[in-house]
Structures are given as structure tokens and as C-alpha cells.
Short mmCIF file of C-alpha atoms and ligand atoms in Angstrom, two decimals:
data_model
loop_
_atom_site.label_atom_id
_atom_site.label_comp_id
_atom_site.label_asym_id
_atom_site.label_seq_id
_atom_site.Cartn_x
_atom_site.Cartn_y
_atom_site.Cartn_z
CA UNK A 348 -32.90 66.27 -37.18
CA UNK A 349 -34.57 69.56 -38.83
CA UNK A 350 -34.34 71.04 -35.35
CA UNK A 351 -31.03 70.05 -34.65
CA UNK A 352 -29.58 72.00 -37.42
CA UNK A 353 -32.13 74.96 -36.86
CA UNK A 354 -30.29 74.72 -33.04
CA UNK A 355 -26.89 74.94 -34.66
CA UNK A 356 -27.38 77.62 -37.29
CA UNK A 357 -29.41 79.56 -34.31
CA UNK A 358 -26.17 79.40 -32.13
CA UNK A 359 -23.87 80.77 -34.70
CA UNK A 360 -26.52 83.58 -35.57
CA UNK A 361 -26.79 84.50 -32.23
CA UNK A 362 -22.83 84.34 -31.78
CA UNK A 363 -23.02 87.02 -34.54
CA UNK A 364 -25.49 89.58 -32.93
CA UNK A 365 -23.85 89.33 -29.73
CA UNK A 366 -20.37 90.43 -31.67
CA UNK A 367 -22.64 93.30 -33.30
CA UNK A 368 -24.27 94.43 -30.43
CA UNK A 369 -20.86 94.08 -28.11
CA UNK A 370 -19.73 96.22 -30.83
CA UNK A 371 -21.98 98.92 -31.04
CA UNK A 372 -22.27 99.71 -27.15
CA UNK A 373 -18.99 98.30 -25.67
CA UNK A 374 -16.26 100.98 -23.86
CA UNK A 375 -14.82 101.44 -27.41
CA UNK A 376 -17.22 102.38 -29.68
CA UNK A 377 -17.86 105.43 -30.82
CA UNK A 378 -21.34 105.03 -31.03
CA UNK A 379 -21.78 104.60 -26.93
CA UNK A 380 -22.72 107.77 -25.15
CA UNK A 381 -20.21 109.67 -24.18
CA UNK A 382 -21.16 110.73 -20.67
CA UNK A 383 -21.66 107.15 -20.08
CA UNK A 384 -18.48 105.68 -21.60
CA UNK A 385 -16.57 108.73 -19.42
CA UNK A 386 -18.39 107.65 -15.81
CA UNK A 387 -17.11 103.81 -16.18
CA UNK A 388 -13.54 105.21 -17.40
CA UNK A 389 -13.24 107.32 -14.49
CA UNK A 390 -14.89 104.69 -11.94
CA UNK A 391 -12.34 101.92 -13.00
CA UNK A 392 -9.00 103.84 -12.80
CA UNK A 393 -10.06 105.83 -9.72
CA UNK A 394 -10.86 102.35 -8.75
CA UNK A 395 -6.89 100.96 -9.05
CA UNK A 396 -5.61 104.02 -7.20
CA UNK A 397 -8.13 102.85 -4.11
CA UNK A 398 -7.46 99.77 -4.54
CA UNK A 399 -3.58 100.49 -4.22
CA UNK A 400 -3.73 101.96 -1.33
CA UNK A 401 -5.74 98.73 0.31
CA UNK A 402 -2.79 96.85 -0.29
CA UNK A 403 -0.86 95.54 2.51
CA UNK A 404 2.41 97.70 1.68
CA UNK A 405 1.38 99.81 -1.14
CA UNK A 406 4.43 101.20 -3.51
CA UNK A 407 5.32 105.46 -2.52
CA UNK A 408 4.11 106.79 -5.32
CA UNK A 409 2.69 104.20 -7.39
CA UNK A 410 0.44 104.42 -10.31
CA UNK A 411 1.26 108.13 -11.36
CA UNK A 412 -0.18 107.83 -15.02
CA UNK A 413 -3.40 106.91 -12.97
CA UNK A 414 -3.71 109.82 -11.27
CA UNK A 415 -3.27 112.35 -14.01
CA UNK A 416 -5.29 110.34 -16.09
CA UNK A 417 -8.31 110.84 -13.11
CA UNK A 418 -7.53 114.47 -13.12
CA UNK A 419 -7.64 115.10 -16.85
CA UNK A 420 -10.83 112.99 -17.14
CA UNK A 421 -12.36 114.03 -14.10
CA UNK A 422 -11.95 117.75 -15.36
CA UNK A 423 -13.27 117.07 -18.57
CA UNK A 424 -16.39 114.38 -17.05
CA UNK A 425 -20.15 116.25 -16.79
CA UNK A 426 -20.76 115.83 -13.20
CA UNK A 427 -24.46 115.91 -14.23
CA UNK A 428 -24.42 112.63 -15.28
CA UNK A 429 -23.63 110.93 -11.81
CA UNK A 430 -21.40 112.80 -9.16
CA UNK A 431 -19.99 109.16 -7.95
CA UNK A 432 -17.09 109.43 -10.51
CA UNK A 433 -16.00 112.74 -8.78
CA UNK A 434 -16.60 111.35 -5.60
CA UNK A 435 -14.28 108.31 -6.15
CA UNK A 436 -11.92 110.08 -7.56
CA UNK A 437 -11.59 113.12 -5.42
CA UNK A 438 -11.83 110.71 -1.96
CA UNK A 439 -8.72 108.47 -3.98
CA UNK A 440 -6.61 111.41 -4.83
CA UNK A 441 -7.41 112.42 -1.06
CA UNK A 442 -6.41 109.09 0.53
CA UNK A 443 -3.05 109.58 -1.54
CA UNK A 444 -2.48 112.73 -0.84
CA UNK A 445 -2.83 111.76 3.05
CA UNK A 446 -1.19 108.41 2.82
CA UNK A 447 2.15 109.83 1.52
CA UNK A 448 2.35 112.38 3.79
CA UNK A 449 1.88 110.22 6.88
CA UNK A 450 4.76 107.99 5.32
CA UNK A 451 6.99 111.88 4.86
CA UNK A 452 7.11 111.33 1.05
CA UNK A 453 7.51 114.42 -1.30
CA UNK A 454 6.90 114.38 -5.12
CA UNK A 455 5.64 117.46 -6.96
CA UNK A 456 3.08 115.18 -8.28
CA UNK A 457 1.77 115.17 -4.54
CA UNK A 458 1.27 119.32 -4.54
CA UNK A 459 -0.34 119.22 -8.52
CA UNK A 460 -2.83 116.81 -6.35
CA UNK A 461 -3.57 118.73 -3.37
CA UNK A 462 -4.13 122.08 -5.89
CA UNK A 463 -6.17 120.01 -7.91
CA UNK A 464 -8.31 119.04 -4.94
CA UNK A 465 -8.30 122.96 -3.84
CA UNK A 466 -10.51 123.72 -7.10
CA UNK A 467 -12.73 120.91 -6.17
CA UNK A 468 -13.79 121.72 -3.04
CA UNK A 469 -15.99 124.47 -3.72
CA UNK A 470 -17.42 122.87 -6.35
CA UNK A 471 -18.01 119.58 -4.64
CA UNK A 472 -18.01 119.81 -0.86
CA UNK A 473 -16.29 117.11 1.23
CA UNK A 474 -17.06 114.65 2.43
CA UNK A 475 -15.76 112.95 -0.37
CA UNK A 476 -16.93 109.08 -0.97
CA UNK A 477 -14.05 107.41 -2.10
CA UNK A 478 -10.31 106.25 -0.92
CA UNK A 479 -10.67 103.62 1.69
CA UNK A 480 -12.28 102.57 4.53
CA UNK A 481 -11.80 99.95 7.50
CA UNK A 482 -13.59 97.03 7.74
CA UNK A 483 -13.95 94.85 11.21
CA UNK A 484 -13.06 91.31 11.54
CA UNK A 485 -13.72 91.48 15.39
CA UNK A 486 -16.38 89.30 16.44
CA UNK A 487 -18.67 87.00 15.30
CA UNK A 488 -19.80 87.59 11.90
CA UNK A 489 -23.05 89.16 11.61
CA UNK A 490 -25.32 86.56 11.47
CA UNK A 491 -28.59 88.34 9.70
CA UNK A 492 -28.78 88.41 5.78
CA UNK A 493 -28.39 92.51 5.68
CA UNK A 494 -25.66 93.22 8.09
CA UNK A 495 -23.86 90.01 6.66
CA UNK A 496 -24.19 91.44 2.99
CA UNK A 497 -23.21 95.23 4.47
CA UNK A 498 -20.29 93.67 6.41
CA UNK A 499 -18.50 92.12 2.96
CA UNK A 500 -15.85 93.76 0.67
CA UNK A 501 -13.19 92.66 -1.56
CA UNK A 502 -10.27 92.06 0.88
CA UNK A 503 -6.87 92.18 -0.68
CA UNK A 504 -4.73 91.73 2.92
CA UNK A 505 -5.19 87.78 3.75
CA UNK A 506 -2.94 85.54 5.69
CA UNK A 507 -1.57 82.49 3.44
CA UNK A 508 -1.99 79.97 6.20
CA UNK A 509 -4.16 77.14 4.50
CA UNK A 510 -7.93 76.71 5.59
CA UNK A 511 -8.96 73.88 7.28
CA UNK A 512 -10.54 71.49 4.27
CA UNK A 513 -13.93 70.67 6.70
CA UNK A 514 -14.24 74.66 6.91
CA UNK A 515 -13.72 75.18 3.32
CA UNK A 516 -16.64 72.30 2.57
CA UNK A 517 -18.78 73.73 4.65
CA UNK A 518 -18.11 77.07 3.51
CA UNK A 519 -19.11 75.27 -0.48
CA UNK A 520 -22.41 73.54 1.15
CA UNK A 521 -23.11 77.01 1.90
CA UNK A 522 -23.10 78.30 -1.36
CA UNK A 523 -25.61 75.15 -2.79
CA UNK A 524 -27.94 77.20 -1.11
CA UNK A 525 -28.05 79.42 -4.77
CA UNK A 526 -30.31 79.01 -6.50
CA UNK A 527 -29.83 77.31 -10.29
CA UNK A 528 -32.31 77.51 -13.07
CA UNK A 529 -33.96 74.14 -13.14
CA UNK A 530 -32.00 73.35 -10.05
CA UNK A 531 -29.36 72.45 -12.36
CA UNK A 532 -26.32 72.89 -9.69
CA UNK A 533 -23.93 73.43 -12.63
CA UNK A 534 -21.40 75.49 -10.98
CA UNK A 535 -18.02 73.29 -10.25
CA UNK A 536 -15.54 74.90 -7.54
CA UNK A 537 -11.91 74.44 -7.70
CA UNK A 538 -10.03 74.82 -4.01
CA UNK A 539 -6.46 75.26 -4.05
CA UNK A 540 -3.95 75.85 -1.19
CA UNK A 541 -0.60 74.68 -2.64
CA UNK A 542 1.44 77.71 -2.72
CA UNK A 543 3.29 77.29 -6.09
CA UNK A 544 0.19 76.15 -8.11
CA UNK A 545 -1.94 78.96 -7.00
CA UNK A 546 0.93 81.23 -7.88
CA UNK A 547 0.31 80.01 -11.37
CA UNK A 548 -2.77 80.72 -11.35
CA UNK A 549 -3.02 84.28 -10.23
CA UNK A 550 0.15 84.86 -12.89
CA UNK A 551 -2.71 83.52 -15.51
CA UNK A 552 -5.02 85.85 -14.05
CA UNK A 553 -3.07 89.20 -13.79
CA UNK A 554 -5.98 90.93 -11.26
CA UNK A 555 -4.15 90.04 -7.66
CA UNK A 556 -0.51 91.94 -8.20
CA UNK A 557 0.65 93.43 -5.04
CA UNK A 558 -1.38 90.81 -2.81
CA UNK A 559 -0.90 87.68 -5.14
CA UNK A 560 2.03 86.48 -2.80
CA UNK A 561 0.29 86.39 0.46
CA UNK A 562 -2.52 83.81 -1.25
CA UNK A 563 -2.84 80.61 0.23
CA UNK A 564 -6.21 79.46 -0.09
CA UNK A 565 -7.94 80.07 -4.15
CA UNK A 566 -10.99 78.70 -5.62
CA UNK A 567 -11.57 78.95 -9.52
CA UNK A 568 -15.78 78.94 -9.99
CA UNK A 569 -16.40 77.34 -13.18
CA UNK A 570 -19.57 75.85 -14.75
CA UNK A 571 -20.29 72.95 -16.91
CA UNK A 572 -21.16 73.68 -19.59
CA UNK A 573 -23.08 70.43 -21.07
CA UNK A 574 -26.06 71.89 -18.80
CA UNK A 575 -26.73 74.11 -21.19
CA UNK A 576 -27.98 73.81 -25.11
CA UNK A 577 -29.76 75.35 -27.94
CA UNK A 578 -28.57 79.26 -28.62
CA UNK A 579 -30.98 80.84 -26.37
CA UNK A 580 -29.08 79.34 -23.29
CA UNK A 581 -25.42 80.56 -24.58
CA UNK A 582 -24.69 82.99 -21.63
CA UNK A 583 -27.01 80.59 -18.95
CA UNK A 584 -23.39 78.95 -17.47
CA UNK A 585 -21.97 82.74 -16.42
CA UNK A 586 -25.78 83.30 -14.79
CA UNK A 587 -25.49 80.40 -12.66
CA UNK A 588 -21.91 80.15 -12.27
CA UNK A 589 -22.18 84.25 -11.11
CA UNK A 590 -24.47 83.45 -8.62
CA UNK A 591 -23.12 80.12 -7.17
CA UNK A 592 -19.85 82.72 -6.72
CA UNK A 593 -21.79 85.35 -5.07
CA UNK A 594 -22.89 82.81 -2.24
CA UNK A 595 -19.71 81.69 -2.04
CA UNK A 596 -18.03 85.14 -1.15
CA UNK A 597 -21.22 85.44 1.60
CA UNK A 598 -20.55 82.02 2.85
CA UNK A 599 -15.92 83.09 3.57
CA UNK A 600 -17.46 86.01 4.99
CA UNK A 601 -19.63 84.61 7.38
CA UNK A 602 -16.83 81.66 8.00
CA UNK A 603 -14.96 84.99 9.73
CA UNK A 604 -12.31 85.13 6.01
CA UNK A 605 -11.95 87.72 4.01
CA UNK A 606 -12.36 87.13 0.26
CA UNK A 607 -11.59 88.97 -3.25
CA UNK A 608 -13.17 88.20 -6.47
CA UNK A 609 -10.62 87.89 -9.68
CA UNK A 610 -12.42 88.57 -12.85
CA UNK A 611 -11.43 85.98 -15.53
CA UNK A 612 -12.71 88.65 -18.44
CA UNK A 613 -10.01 86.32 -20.77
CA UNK A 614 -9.47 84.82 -24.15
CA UNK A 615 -9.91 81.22 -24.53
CA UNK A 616 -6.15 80.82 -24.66
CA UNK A 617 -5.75 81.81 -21.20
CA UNK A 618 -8.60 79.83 -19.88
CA UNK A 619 -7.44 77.09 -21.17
CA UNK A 620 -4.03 77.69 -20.24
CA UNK A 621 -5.63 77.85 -16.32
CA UNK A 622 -7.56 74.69 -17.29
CA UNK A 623 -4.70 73.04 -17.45
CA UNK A 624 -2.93 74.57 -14.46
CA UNK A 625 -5.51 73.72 -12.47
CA UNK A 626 -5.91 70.49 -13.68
CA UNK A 627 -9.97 71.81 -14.31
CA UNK A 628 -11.48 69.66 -17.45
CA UNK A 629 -12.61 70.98 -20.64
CA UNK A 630 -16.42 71.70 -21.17
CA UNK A 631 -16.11 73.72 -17.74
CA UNK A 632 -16.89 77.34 -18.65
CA UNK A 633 -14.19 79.84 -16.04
CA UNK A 634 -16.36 82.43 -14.01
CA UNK A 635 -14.12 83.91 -11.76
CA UNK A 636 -11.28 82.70 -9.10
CA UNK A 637 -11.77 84.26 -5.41
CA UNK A 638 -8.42 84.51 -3.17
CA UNK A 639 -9.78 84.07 0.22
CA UNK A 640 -8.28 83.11 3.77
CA UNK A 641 -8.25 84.63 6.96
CA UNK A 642 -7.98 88.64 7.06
CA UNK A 643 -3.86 89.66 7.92
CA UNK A 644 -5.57 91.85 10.73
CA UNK A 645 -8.79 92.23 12.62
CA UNK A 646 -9.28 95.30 11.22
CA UNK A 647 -8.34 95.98 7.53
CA UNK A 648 -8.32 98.64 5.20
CA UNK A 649 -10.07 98.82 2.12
CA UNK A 650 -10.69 100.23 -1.10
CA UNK A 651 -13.74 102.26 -0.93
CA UNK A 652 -15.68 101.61 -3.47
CA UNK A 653 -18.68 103.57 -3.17
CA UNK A 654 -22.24 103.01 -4.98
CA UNK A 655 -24.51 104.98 -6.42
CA UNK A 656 -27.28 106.12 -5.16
CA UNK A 657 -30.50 103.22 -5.99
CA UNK A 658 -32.45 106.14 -8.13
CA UNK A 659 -29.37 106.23 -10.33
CA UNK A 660 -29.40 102.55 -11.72
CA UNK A 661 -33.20 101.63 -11.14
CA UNK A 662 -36.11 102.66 -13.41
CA UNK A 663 -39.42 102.21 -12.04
CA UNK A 664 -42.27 101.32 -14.64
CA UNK A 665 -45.72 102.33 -13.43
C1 FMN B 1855 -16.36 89.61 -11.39
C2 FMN B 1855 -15.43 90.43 -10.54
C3 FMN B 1855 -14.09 90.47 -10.84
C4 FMN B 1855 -13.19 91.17 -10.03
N1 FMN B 1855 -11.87 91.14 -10.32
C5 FMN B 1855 -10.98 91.70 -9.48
C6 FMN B 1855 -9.59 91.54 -9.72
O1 FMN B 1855 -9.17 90.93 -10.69
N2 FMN B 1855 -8.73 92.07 -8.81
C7 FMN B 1855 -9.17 92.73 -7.69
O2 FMN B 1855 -8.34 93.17 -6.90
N3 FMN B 1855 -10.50 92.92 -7.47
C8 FMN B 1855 -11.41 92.40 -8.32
N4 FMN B 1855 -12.75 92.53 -8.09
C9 FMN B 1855 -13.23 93.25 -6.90
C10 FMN B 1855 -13.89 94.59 -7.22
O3 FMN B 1855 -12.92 95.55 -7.43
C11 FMN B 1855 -14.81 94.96 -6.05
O4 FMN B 1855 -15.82 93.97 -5.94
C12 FMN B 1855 -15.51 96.33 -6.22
O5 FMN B 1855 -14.58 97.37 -6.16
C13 FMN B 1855 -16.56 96.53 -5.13
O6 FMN B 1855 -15.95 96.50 -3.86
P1 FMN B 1855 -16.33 95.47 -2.72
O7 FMN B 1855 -16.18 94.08 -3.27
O8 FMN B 1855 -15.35 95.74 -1.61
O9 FMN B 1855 -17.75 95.75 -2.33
C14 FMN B 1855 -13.67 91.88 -8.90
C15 FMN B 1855 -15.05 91.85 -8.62
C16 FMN B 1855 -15.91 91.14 -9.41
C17 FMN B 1855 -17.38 91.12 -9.07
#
């Protein structure tokens, strides 16, 4: 019984460092380094100007506070820290630049861009890594582990014609093959492909405008949550429930589909408010949803997202 209520008390202690800590490092505080806070900034907006232009009919123009934003930050960023910011942004700006000119579009904004790249170049010679790319559909998916893993990216152009339900099965088996702590097998996949429900769902989730309408096939990865006890095991659902997702997006990709995470970074109002659009029961902890279905074209564009270089995020300890 003593442990029991040692187990409680632990959870809600625990609840309360992770507010402190969240606190004292997350994107907002002012106690987070600066150069640090400043590289994510820049990564994620450059990111939504790359990802605009993978869009199946991206909007002339679109997302104009986003690119002066880039510029101001990029201008003020220390490229010391990590050059990748510059090189996401600079390649995005670049891919705008170019795509409105190939549609004959003029906007002053346009020439403030291509200036703005000028007084880069010298200082950060092309080519940059950033805007988009093209992916290949053509073919049988590669069928080792490295060129299957190389061969994925989010992809945001996808035919809504519904998957056939033996593919999609197969395509979950696939993902069993993660691995679980204990073997658990907590993570729970919900497969949608009615058009109005799904619809719903992306509306919940707010991460799939401009390619929302051409869903047809959505799975919400959740995890149970009664797996799990005792405070040290709070976070253990999202661990599994990240990985069983991870497989998942390999296992579309080497069906031939083309897949793209949706975060579900949400308040408990809106998961449960997707709970109960996707009929999903409570005590099922929301990872993420992933729009997938075939690719719109053999060949499809998309958002570049570069990475850094390995020596940047890894620290060896001799
Ligand atoms: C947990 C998670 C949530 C994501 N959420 C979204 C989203 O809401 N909308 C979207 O278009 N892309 C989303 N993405 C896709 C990322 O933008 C993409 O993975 C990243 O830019 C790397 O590109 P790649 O997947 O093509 O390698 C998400 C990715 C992850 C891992």
C-alpha cells in the first residue's frame, strides 16, 4: 500500500520537474541559449516556406511574413553555430525566387529576395542545401535497409484513391517488426479512408493545410497507455508509440506510397476531441497521424529538408 502511494506522489513530483525543466530550456525561455533557440527558429519557418512550395499547387506568393521573418533572423543568426539554418533558408528563398518566376509572377517582395540572396553569395557560396528536391516513385522500392531509409521523405502530393485494406495490413504487420520495451506491442493504429471523417481529423490536427483535401487513406498511431505505470515510465507510451510510427512510414514506403507524418504536439482538449472523431478509446495516448496513399506522380517534389552534418549532433565520449 506504502508503495502505492510513494508511486502516486512520485508521478505528480515528476509531473512537476518536467514543467520546471520544460520551462527552463523550452523555445521560450529566456534562459535557453540564444544561438541555439535562433538555429531551431530559423530551421522551422524556413521549413514552411519549403514545405509550400512541395505542395501540389502552391499559393503565388504565399507566406510573405515567412520570408522576411527568415531574412531578418537569418541576418541577425551566428552562422558559427551551424551553417544548416543559412543553408535552408537561402536554398528556400532560392526555390521561391525561381518558382515565381517560372509561373511570370512579379512582387517587389520577389526583387528584396533576390538582393538579399546577392549579399549571401559571397559569404556563403552556392550550392545552397535547401528548397526542394525530387523524389522517384519509379520502380520497385529499394529493397535494402539503407537505400529504403535514403529513398523516404515526407510526401505532401498523394492520390485520395483508398488503399486496398490487405495492403494496408500488411503494411501494419510490417511495422510489429519494432521493437517494444518488454515486447509490450502497445502501439494501437487507427486506419481511416472515409473521406469526410478524415477531413475531421486533419481540421483537428491543423499540420496538412494545402494537401489535407487530396487525403484518402490516414492512420492516427496511438498507444495504450495501461502498459505503462509508476512515474519513471510517464513518457515510455510516446517511446514506443514513436517507434512503432517510424516502421510504419518505412513499411508505406516500401509498399511503393508516399507518406507524411502530422505531429499531434496538442492539448488534451484536442486529443480528446480526435478521440472521439475517430471513435479511438480513452487510455490511448495520440502519437502522431500519417496521411499516406499512393504518390499523385512518379516523380514528386519535395521539401528539402536538409540535415546536419553527423559531427554536429553526436558527441563522442572516449
Ligand atoms: C512527429 C512529426 C510531426 C510532423 N508533423 C508534420 C505536420 O504536421 N505537417 C507536415 O506537413 N509535416 C510534418 N512532419 C514532417 C516533417 O516536416 C519532415 O519529417 C521533416 O521536414 C524531414 O523531412 P523528411 O520527412 O522528408 O525527411 C512531421 C514530422 C514528424 C517526425
Amino acid at each position: 500500500m506504502l508503495s502505492k502511494l510513494f508511486k502516486v506522489a512520485g508521478i505528480f513530483s515528476e509531473a512537476l520537474r518536467d514543467a520546471t525543466e520544460f520551462l527552463r530550456f523550452n523555445a521560450y525561455s529566456p534562459f535557453a541559449n540564444k544561438s541555439q533557440r535562433a538555429f531551431y527558429k530559423i530551421l522551422i519557418e524556413a521549413h514552411t516556406i519549403e514545405k509550400g512550395l512541395s505542395l501540389p499547387n502552391p499559393k503565388l506568393l504565399f507566406g510573405k511574413d515567412k520570408v522576411r521573418f527568415v531574412m531578418n533572423a537569418l541576418s541577425r543568426y551566428d552562422i558559427g553555430h551551424s551553417p544548416v539554418p543559412a543553408h535552408m533558408s537561402l536554398g528556400a528563398l532560392d526555390a521561391y525566387v525561381n518558382f515565381h518566376a517560372r509561373a511570370g509572377a512579379h512582387d517587389p517582395l520577389l526583387d528584396e529576395i533576390a538582393n538579399y540572396l546577392k549579399t549571401w553569395e559571397a559569404k556563403l557560396p552556392k550550392p545552397w542545401k535547401g528548397g526542394t528536391r525530387e523524389v522517384t516513385f519509379n520502380g520497385q522500392p529499394p529493397n535494402d535497409l539503407q537505400h529504403l531509409m535514403a529513398s523516404r521523405s515526407s510526401i505532401r502530393a498523394l492520390q485520395s484513391t483508398p488503399l486496398p485494406p490487405e495492403r494496408i495490413f500488411e503494411a501494419i504487420a510490417m511495422a510489429q517488426l519494432a521493437p517494444s520495451q518488454c515486447n509490450r506491442q502497445a502501439s494501437r493504429v487507427h486506419a481511416y479512408q472515409d473521406r469526410a471523417r478524415i477531413q475531421e481529423l486533419l481540421g483537428l490536427q491543423g499540420g496538412s493545410r494545402g494537401f489535407a483535401e487530396s487525403v484518402g487513406n490516414l492512420f492516427v498511431v496511438s498507444s495504450e497507455i495501461c502498459a505503462w505505470g509508476g512515474p519513471g515510465q510517464r513518457n515510455q507510451a510516446y517511446v514506443d508509440g514513436a517507434l512503432f510510427a517510424m516502421c510504419l512510414m518505412f513499411a508505406c514506403r516500401s509498399m511503393g506510397w508516399g507518406a507524411c507524418p502530422l505531429n499531434l504536439a496538442i492539448d488534451h482538449k484536442t486529443e480528446s476531441a480526435i478521440r472521439r472523431a475517430g471513435g479511438i478509446p480513452a487510455g490511448e495516448r495520440l502519437i502522431m497521424m500519417i496521411a499516406f496513399g499512393e504518390p499523385i506522380a512518379p516523380d514528386t517534389r519535395v521539401a528539402f529538408s536538409p540535415r546536419r552534418p553527423a559531427a554536429e549532433i553526436a558527441t563522442l565520449h572516449a
